[in-house]
Amino acid sequence: MAPPTGGYPARAALTGGARAATQRTPTQRRTRVAESDNVCSLDAGNPAKLPRPLVGIDAEAVYGSIHEEAPCDAPTSPTSPSTSPTERDVAREKNAARQFLWTTMDAALLRPGELAASLPLPLAAVLTPFADSADFTSLPISMTGDDEPLRCPRCRCYANPHFKWSMKDNAKFQCNMCSHTLDVPQKFMDDMERNGQCADADTHPELVYGSVDFTAGALLEEELQRPLCPFVCFVVETTPWAIRHGFVSMALEALQRAVEAPHPLERPVCLVTFDEIVTFYEPTHSGRFRAVVMPDLDDPFLPVIPETLGVHLQDPEQKGSFLELLASLQKEYSKATWLQEPTSPFCKEGDPFHLHDETQDVASTAVLRTCVQALTTMGGGDVVLFQATVGESWVGDSDSAPEADDPLSPKTPKTPKTPKTPMGTPLKKKKKRSFLEQMHRTCCRTGVAVSAVTVAREGCDATKLHWLPWRTGGDVLHVPSFGPGAGQNMAQHLQHWMRKMQGSAYNCVVKFRCSKGLSCKSLLAPWPAAASAADQSAFEVPRLSPEMSVTFILRPEIETDPEEDYSRIRDRKSLSVQAAILYTNSKGERLLRTHTRSLTVPNSVRQVYQSVNLAPLMTVLLKQAVAVALDPTQSAKIPRDLLLESCLQILGTFRRRCVEYATKNCLVINRQLLLFPLYVLAARKLLYSLTSSKEDKAQVEESLHRILRMPIHSVMVALYPRVYPLPADSPEGVDLPRASAALEEVVTRGTAPAHLITNGLGMWYHQTGAPEREKELREAASELAERIREVLQPSQDWVPLTDLPRLPTALEEKIGQEATPSRRPRYGSRTPSINGSPPSLPIGKGADQISWPEKVMLSAIFVEDAGVTEGSYADWVIFLQEQVAQRVSESS
């Protein structure tokens, strides 16, 4: 069986029924060759033969090599003797690479209109604009100087490889988006004539490559004229509670370890602390630091010149001085604990840290305002908050409503025209924005991202502290407890964040454009779309790091004009989408990046299903379910049921419209969707694990927001975990050893003495034998874990290695039906039991000692086994086959 498209080969076997279905008369066989070659059946009678992923977890395995992608409109045949290998490579690069821009389908059905509108397959584009980082980019750059990049004056899309010379005028280009002819500047023409009217990759790479950077000198705003390197400001809360519980010491120690890392930030950093006042630490000429206090909480101001706060970690002397500052502060605050009477670090009597004063005001509002103000002066950057207290201004729902000019991009007029109001109409008073909304607006204007390290504290809602980081492109780390290893975990996350900062883009303005025949429907991202974009095709965000992705939901434009030229519609061979991103890199350079991709226009539903890309399709479906889980207005909907309904509609439509002869008691499916049932089952288990097994609301929202920003390769690893035997012996030239199936039996009864399991969100070590080799096996697990972290890049966060919860040791005993804490059936509200009996869960003698969250987590790891939330993979295939058959019979 040939592997399905999208870089996901799978193992599957056609059942005997499927072979019998293809044994027809010679005439039928000739007329149905295309169908039989692309249709197969899944038989749950032999679970070992069910398809499962066999590829690796690295990005290249998921996205595939660029040489595997064929162009939609290659200029010449690959077999032509006049076509050199270089020309063929250039043709393959006319579309943006999948890691940058990947659509759920490579085709969009436009006719007939009713059929195109009723297709259950979502058409969407997953955009990860800086997958190769914003600094160390492999993309070519087009040097436009002071001129604006060439673009279509009608639809405003930028020049790309799908532009064509006009058939009527050889001095004009024809836009691939709107078919408009545009004049070509004389300088552009001169460059083209020197290359014989051909695109030159050196002078105009935008006509050769689907992804390219432009110099954006002509697009610079007034406030961004001078190139500035982004700044990093570390802010640590030093309130009595934070000091007594060791949060301050832990934060300073983690920051010290991160700064000592071998790859420091190539940008200035500074340190700020706050309790009832805000303290800035300004370096002096002697190499030490002086504390500058800002005591005014009602009207905060910046007490120092921002340029004087910066410490360059590349300078050994400045780095050493900064580490001495962190060490001295850590020593001072570590003396003050709640187990002993507080004493002054300066040998003075009293309570200098106010450890017994719990009613003091916390300057969390003032410190955020002043730090954002300082970074605005420095050209933007990152504010990293170590915070445990929620200020009064952060609490409570916002009493403001969205306004027409919120948020404003740097290129949007600051004083938009007021619409005309009829005489006598009372003017509506604009509601005042909340503090968080004001800060979000300011951060979007100035390119300042906020990240937060928070801790679980009784009476404090940490989700309020996470609201701003998720919407400004920052990072979030929530520490549920101060247990052993919490400080090391925080330090590792900080190091990972600092590496991401170096490759991030700042002050980003994103616009997504579609060619005629397509339109943007909605945006899936942690931040809102721009108010000026009614179709949600544009947004601005202070920072985009290499692993951040957003999803644009598209829809075909159904034209019902009876006078439309049918021949013109029939001759429309392709459609195009383009993402344009205006950004600033860490060197302070203002650039414009474009990613362009083309789609074909099919003539049948079967061709649409053949063009499906499974990886982005599952990513979109999972993120849509996560968006519902995060939306409080849709609390009545169960996200897992949305996945089930989408799965049944997609499989049912394929069975009804693309298959005429089906094998009884088998799930008929096309090769592109061969792994679709398995991934939907895994997504349901993962969603339940993220939403229902954690008591901390902040942890739940943190996990869901991570999924919403994940790139495609991280999502696919999260859906199907990998099991690696230990000790790990990798073949020569391979980064990781061959992984086993995600089955509990592999871990408990495998030949290896230990295993390492990972889904990209966590890594777990489990040892079943050879206790005398535990030290050796754990060292091998640590080494393999480090290799996995490197392979998973770019990734959201540093993935820790922990011990797997206790596993059942015997598979003979079974448990009956077990209800969840919400008293829902094991399959949720929609899925019934299989054959009238509940699915079984392998459980051992020590299973009664496993907690409910551990059971749920094990179900999400061993996705093919029956768990406490869902049945097994084989039972799931049987259930889908019954439901699809029922729907097909009802519609016929």
Short mmCIF file of C-alpha atoms in Angstrom, two decimals, residues 323-610:
data_model
loop_
_atom_site.label_atom_id
_atom_site.label_comp_id
_atom_site.label_asym_id
_atom_site.label_seq_id
_atom_site.Cartn_x
_atom_site.Cartn_y
_atom_site.Cartn_z
CA LEU A 323 25.19 37.34 38.48
CA GLU A 324 26.63 38.93 41.64
CA LEU A 325 23.49 41.06 41.94
CA LEU A 326 21.26 38.00 41.65
CA ALA A 327 23.34 36.07 44.17
CA SER A 328 23.30 38.90 46.73
CA LEU A 329 19.53 39.38 46.43
CA GLN A 330 18.97 35.65 46.72
CA LYS A 331 21.10 35.50 49.86
CA GLU A 332 19.21 38.39 51.43
CA TYR A 333 15.72 37.08 50.73
CA SER A 334 16.56 33.47 51.62
CA LYS A 335 17.16 34.53 55.23
CA ALA A 336 13.54 35.59 55.59
CA THR A 337 11.37 32.50 55.99
CA TRP A 338 8.13 31.98 57.81
CA LEU A 339 9.83 29.47 60.14
CA GLN A 340 11.99 32.06 61.80
CA GLU A 341 11.69 35.62 62.97
CA PRO A 342 12.63 37.93 60.10
CA THR A 343 15.82 39.87 60.52
CA SER A 344 17.20 42.63 58.41
CA PRO A 345 19.93 41.69 55.93
CA PHE A 346 21.53 45.07 56.81
CA CYS A 347 21.70 44.18 60.53
CA LYS A 348 18.88 46.53 61.50
CA GLU A 349 16.05 45.84 63.88
CA GLY A 350 12.47 45.60 62.70
CA ASP A 351 10.75 43.97 59.80
CA PRO A 352 12.28 45.41 56.60
CA PHE A 353 10.42 42.93 54.37
CA HIS A 354 7.06 43.54 56.11
CA LEU A 355 6.61 39.78 56.49
CA HIS A 356 3.73 40.14 58.94
CA ASP A 357 1.94 42.84 56.95
CA GLU A 358 -0.48 41.02 54.62
CA THR A 359 -2.63 44.10 53.96
CA GLN A 360 -0.06 46.16 52.08
CA ASP A 361 -0.74 47.31 48.55
CA VAL A 362 1.04 45.43 45.78
CA ALA A 363 2.51 47.52 43.00
CA SER A 364 1.70 44.97 40.28
CA THR A 365 -0.14 47.57 38.19
CA ALA A 366 2.56 50.20 38.54
CA VAL A 367 5.44 47.83 37.78
CA LEU A 368 3.81 46.60 34.59
CA ARG A 369 3.11 50.13 33.38
CA THR A 370 6.63 51.37 34.05
CA CYS A 371 8.35 48.32 32.58
CA VAL A 372 6.29 48.49 29.39
CA GLN A 373 7.08 52.21 29.22
CA ALA A 374 10.81 51.47 29.53
CA LEU A 375 10.76 48.82 26.80
CA THR A 376 8.72 51.09 24.54
CA THR A 377 11.57 53.58 24.65
CA MET A 378 14.02 50.80 23.81
CA GLY A 379 12.07 49.55 20.78
CA GLY A 380 10.04 46.74 22.37
CA GLY A 381 11.01 43.37 23.79
CA ASP A 382 9.93 41.05 26.62
CA VAL A 383 8.73 41.58 30.19
CA VAL A 384 9.11 38.38 32.23
CA LEU A 385 6.98 38.54 35.40
CA PHE A 386 7.56 36.31 38.43
CA GLN A 387 4.26 37.00 40.16
CA ALA A 388 2.18 35.39 42.90
CA THR A 389 -0.26 38.16 43.83
CA VAL A 390 -3.19 39.37 41.76
CA GLY A 391 -3.68 43.12 42.14
CA GLU A 392 -7.12 44.60 42.62
CA SER A 393 -7.08 46.17 39.17
CA TRP A 394 -6.46 42.72 37.63
CA VAL A 395 -9.51 41.12 39.25
CA GLY A 396 -13.03 41.19 37.88
CA ASP A 397 -14.58 41.07 34.47
CA SER A 398 -13.95 43.91 32.11
CA ASP A 399 -16.63 46.58 31.99
CA SER A 400 -15.56 47.79 28.55
CA ALA A 401 -16.88 46.88 25.15
CA PRO A 402 -14.86 46.42 21.96
CA GLU A 403 -14.41 49.69 20.15
CA ALA A 404 -13.97 50.34 16.45
CA ASP A 405 -10.33 51.27 16.84
CA ASP A 406 -9.21 48.55 19.24
CA PRO A 407 -6.53 47.41 18.92
CA LEU A 408 -4.65 49.85 16.69
CA SER A 409 -1.76 48.74 14.54
CA PRO A 410 1.17 51.14 14.01
CA LYS A 411 -0.10 51.88 10.50
CA THR A 412 -3.71 52.55 11.56
CA PRO A 413 -4.64 56.23 12.01
CA LYS A 414 -4.71 57.14 15.65
CA THR A 415 -7.75 59.37 15.20
CA PRO A 416 -10.18 57.51 12.94
CA LYS A 417 -12.99 59.44 11.39
CA THR A 418 -16.18 59.55 13.39
CA PRO A 419 -19.17 58.25 11.42
CA LYS A 420 -21.93 60.72 10.77
CA THR A 421 -24.75 60.58 13.32
CA PRO A 422 -28.29 61.78 12.57
CA MET A 423 -29.42 64.88 14.40
CA GLY A 424 -31.13 64.16 17.67
CA THR A 425 -29.54 60.76 18.13
CA PRO A 426 -28.11 60.42 21.65
CA LEU A 427 -24.42 59.64 21.65
CA LYS A 428 -23.41 56.43 23.36
CA LYS A 429 -20.84 56.94 26.04
CA LYS A 430 -17.77 54.80 25.49
CA LYS A 431 -17.05 52.44 28.33
CA LYS A 432 -13.73 52.66 30.03
CA ARG A 433 -11.27 49.86 29.24
CA SER A 434 -10.03 47.65 32.02
CA PHE A 435 -6.39 47.72 33.05
CA LEU A 436 -5.57 44.52 31.18
CA GLU A 437 -7.22 45.77 27.99
CA GLN A 438 -5.31 49.03 28.24
CA MET A 439 -2.04 47.17 28.63
CA HIS A 440 -2.89 44.85 25.73
CA ARG A 441 -3.54 47.88 23.53
CA THR A 442 -0.26 49.48 24.61
CA CYS A 443 1.74 46.29 24.06
CA CYS A 444 0.31 45.88 20.55
CA ARG A 445 1.32 49.44 19.69
CA THR A 446 4.84 49.13 21.01
CA GLY A 447 5.86 45.50 20.41
CA VAL A 448 6.18 44.46 24.07
CA ALA A 449 5.39 40.83 24.96
CA VAL A 450 4.62 39.82 28.53
CA SER A 451 5.53 36.39 29.93
CA ALA A 452 4.53 35.15 33.37
CA VAL A 453 5.77 32.64 35.94
CA THR A 454 2.97 32.14 38.47
CA VAL A 455 2.33 29.92 41.45
CA ALA A 456 -0.80 28.36 42.90
CA ARG A 457 -1.95 30.47 45.85
CA GLU A 458 -5.14 30.20 47.83
CA GLY A 459 -7.55 33.01 47.07
CA CYS A 460 -5.74 34.15 43.90
CA ASP A 461 -6.94 33.43 40.39
CA ALA A 462 -3.75 32.88 38.38
CA THR A 463 -5.72 32.92 35.11
CA LYS A 464 -5.94 36.71 35.46
CA LEU A 465 -2.14 36.82 35.39
CA HIS A 466 -2.12 34.65 32.25
CA TRP A 467 -4.60 36.78 30.28
CA LEU A 468 -2.04 39.27 29.00
CA PRO A 469 0.80 36.82 28.18
CA TRP A 470 -1.44 34.67 25.97
CA ARG A 471 -2.61 37.71 23.99
CA THR A 472 0.79 39.34 23.56
CA GLY A 473 2.63 36.25 22.31
CA GLY A 474 4.39 35.65 25.61
CA ASP A 475 4.93 32.44 27.56
CA VAL A 476 3.30 31.09 30.71
CA LEU A 477 4.63 28.73 33.38
CA HIS A 478 2.31 27.87 36.26
CA VAL A 479 3.97 26.22 39.27
CA PRO A 480 1.35 24.16 41.14
CA SER A 481 3.55 23.58 44.19
CA PHE A 482 7.03 24.21 45.60
CA GLY A 483 7.99 20.56 45.56
CA PRO A 484 11.41 19.04 44.88
CA GLY A 485 12.68 19.90 41.45
CA ALA A 486 10.40 22.92 41.01
CA GLY A 487 13.35 25.31 40.93
CA GLN A 488 15.26 23.21 38.39
CA ASN A 489 12.15 22.96 36.24
CA MET A 490 11.69 26.73 36.35
CA ALA A 491 15.33 27.29 35.38
CA GLN A 492 15.05 24.94 32.38
CA HIS A 493 11.92 26.72 31.18
CA LEU A 494 13.63 30.09 31.49
CA GLN A 495 16.57 28.89 29.40
CA HIS A 496 14.15 27.64 26.76
CA TRP A 497 12.29 30.97 26.79
CA MET A 498 15.51 32.90 26.33
CA ARG A 499 16.46 30.78 23.32
CA LYS A 500 13.02 31.42 21.82
CA MET A 501 13.38 35.17 22.39
CA GLN A 502 16.50 35.20 20.27
CA GLY A 503 14.61 33.80 17.28
CA SER A 504 11.35 35.70 17.78
CA ALA A 505 9.80 38.46 15.69
CA TYR A 506 8.42 41.58 17.35
CA ASN A 507 5.81 44.19 16.55
CA CYS A 508 4.13 41.85 14.07
CA VAL A 509 1.28 42.85 11.77
CA VAL A 510 -0.20 39.87 9.85
CA LYS A 511 -2.55 39.91 6.87
CA PHE A 512 -3.90 36.80 5.14
CA ARG A 513 -5.16 37.16 1.56
CA CYS A 514 -7.06 34.75 -0.67
CA SER A 515 -7.53 34.74 -4.40
CA LYS A 516 -10.94 35.26 -5.99
CA GLY A 517 -13.03 32.22 -5.22
CA LEU A 518 -11.93 31.97 -1.57
CA SER A 519 -12.50 34.12 1.49
CA CYS A 520 -11.41 34.10 5.12
CA LYS A 521 -14.08 33.02 7.59
CA SER A 522 -12.48 33.15 11.04
CA LEU A 523 -9.20 33.15 12.99
CA LEU A 524 -8.08 30.55 15.53
CA ALA A 525 -5.52 32.18 17.82
CA PRO A 526 -5.17 33.21 21.50
CA TRP A 527 -5.47 36.86 20.47
CA PRO A 528 -8.35 38.61 18.68
CA ALA A 529 -8.40 39.66 15.05
CA ALA A 530 -7.99 43.31 14.15
CA ALA A 531 -11.20 45.29 14.49
CA SER A 532 -10.68 46.67 10.99
CA ALA A 533 -10.76 43.13 9.50
CA ALA A 534 -14.40 42.09 9.28
CA ASP A 535 -13.37 38.70 7.89
CA GLN A 536 -10.79 38.17 10.68
CA SER A 537 -7.99 37.94 8.12
CA ALA A 538 -5.64 40.33 9.95
CA PHE A 539 -4.23 40.72 13.43
CA GLU A 540 -1.34 42.26 15.26
CA VAL A 541 0.64 40.78 18.10
CA PRO A 542 3.72 42.05 19.95
CA ARG A 543 5.70 38.83 19.45
CA LEU A 544 5.69 35.67 17.33
CA SER A 545 8.18 33.01 18.38
CA PRO A 546 9.35 30.21 16.04
CA GLU A 547 6.86 27.59 17.29
CA MET A 548 3.75 29.81 17.30
CA SER A 549 1.11 29.01 14.72
CA VAL A 550 -2.28 30.49 13.88
CA THR A 551 -5.10 29.04 11.82
CA PHE A 552 -7.25 30.81 9.24
CA ILE A 553 -10.55 29.07 8.46
CA LEU A 554 -11.41 29.56 4.77
CA ARG A 555 -14.52 29.03 2.70
CA PRO A 556 -15.25 28.98 -1.03
CA GLU A 557 -17.10 31.93 -2.48
CA ILE A 558 -20.26 30.54 -4.01
CA GLU A 559 -21.17 32.70 -7.00
CA THR A 560 -24.76 32.44 -8.16
CA ASP A 561 -24.64 34.89 -11.06
CA PRO A 562 -26.40 33.10 -13.96
CA GLU A 563 -24.70 35.35 -16.50
CA GLU A 564 -21.21 34.39 -15.38
CA ASP A 565 -19.03 33.01 -18.11
CA TYR A 566 -19.00 29.26 -17.49
CA SER A 567 -15.95 28.72 -19.65
CA ARG A 568 -14.00 31.16 -17.50
CA ILE A 569 -14.95 29.22 -14.39
CA ARG A 570 -14.05 25.94 -16.05
CA ASP A 571 -10.65 27.27 -17.09
CA ARG A 572 -9.82 28.39 -13.56
CA LYS A 573 -7.07 25.92 -12.75
CA SER A 574 -5.81 27.12 -9.41
CA LEU A 575 -6.40 29.35 -6.42
CA SER A 576 -3.83 30.99 -4.16
CA VAL A 577 -3.42 32.11 -0.57
CA GLN A 578 -0.75 34.46 0.78
CA ALA A 579 0.29 35.51 4.28
CA ALA A 580 2.16 38.80 4.68
CA ILE A 581 3.93 39.55 7.98
CA LEU A 582 5.51 42.91 8.83
CA TYR A 583 7.93 42.39 11.73
CA THR A 584 11.12 43.42 13.52
CA ASN A 585 13.84 40.84 14.22
CA SER A 586 16.12 40.78 17.26
CA LYS A 587 18.68 42.92 15.43
CA GLY A 588 16.16 45.73 15.09
CA GLU A 589 15.67 45.29 11.34
CA ARG A 590 12.18 45.94 9.99
CA LEU A 591 11.30 43.29 7.39
CA LEU A 592 8.32 41.97 5.45
CA ARG A 593 7.85 38.22 5.03
CA THR A 594 5.44 36.56 2.60
CA HIS A 595 4.34 32.93 2.32
CA THR A 596 2.37 31.94 -0.80
CA ARG A 597 0.73 28.65 -1.63
CA SER A 598 -1.53 27.54 -4.51
CA LEU A 599 -4.49 25.16 -4.56
CA THR A 600 -6.05 23.33 -7.47
CA VAL A 601 -9.72 23.47 -8.45
CA PRO A 602 -11.12 19.90 -8.65
CA ASN A 603 -14.17 18.68 -10.54
CA SER A 604 -15.48 16.08 -8.08
CA VAL A 605 -15.75 15.26 -4.41
CA ARG A 606 -13.45 12.27 -4.90
CA GLN A 607 -10.66 14.59 -6.05
CA VAL A 608 -11.20 16.76 -2.99
CA TYR A 609 -10.74 13.78 -0.66
CA GLN A 610 -7.62 12.76 -2.57
#
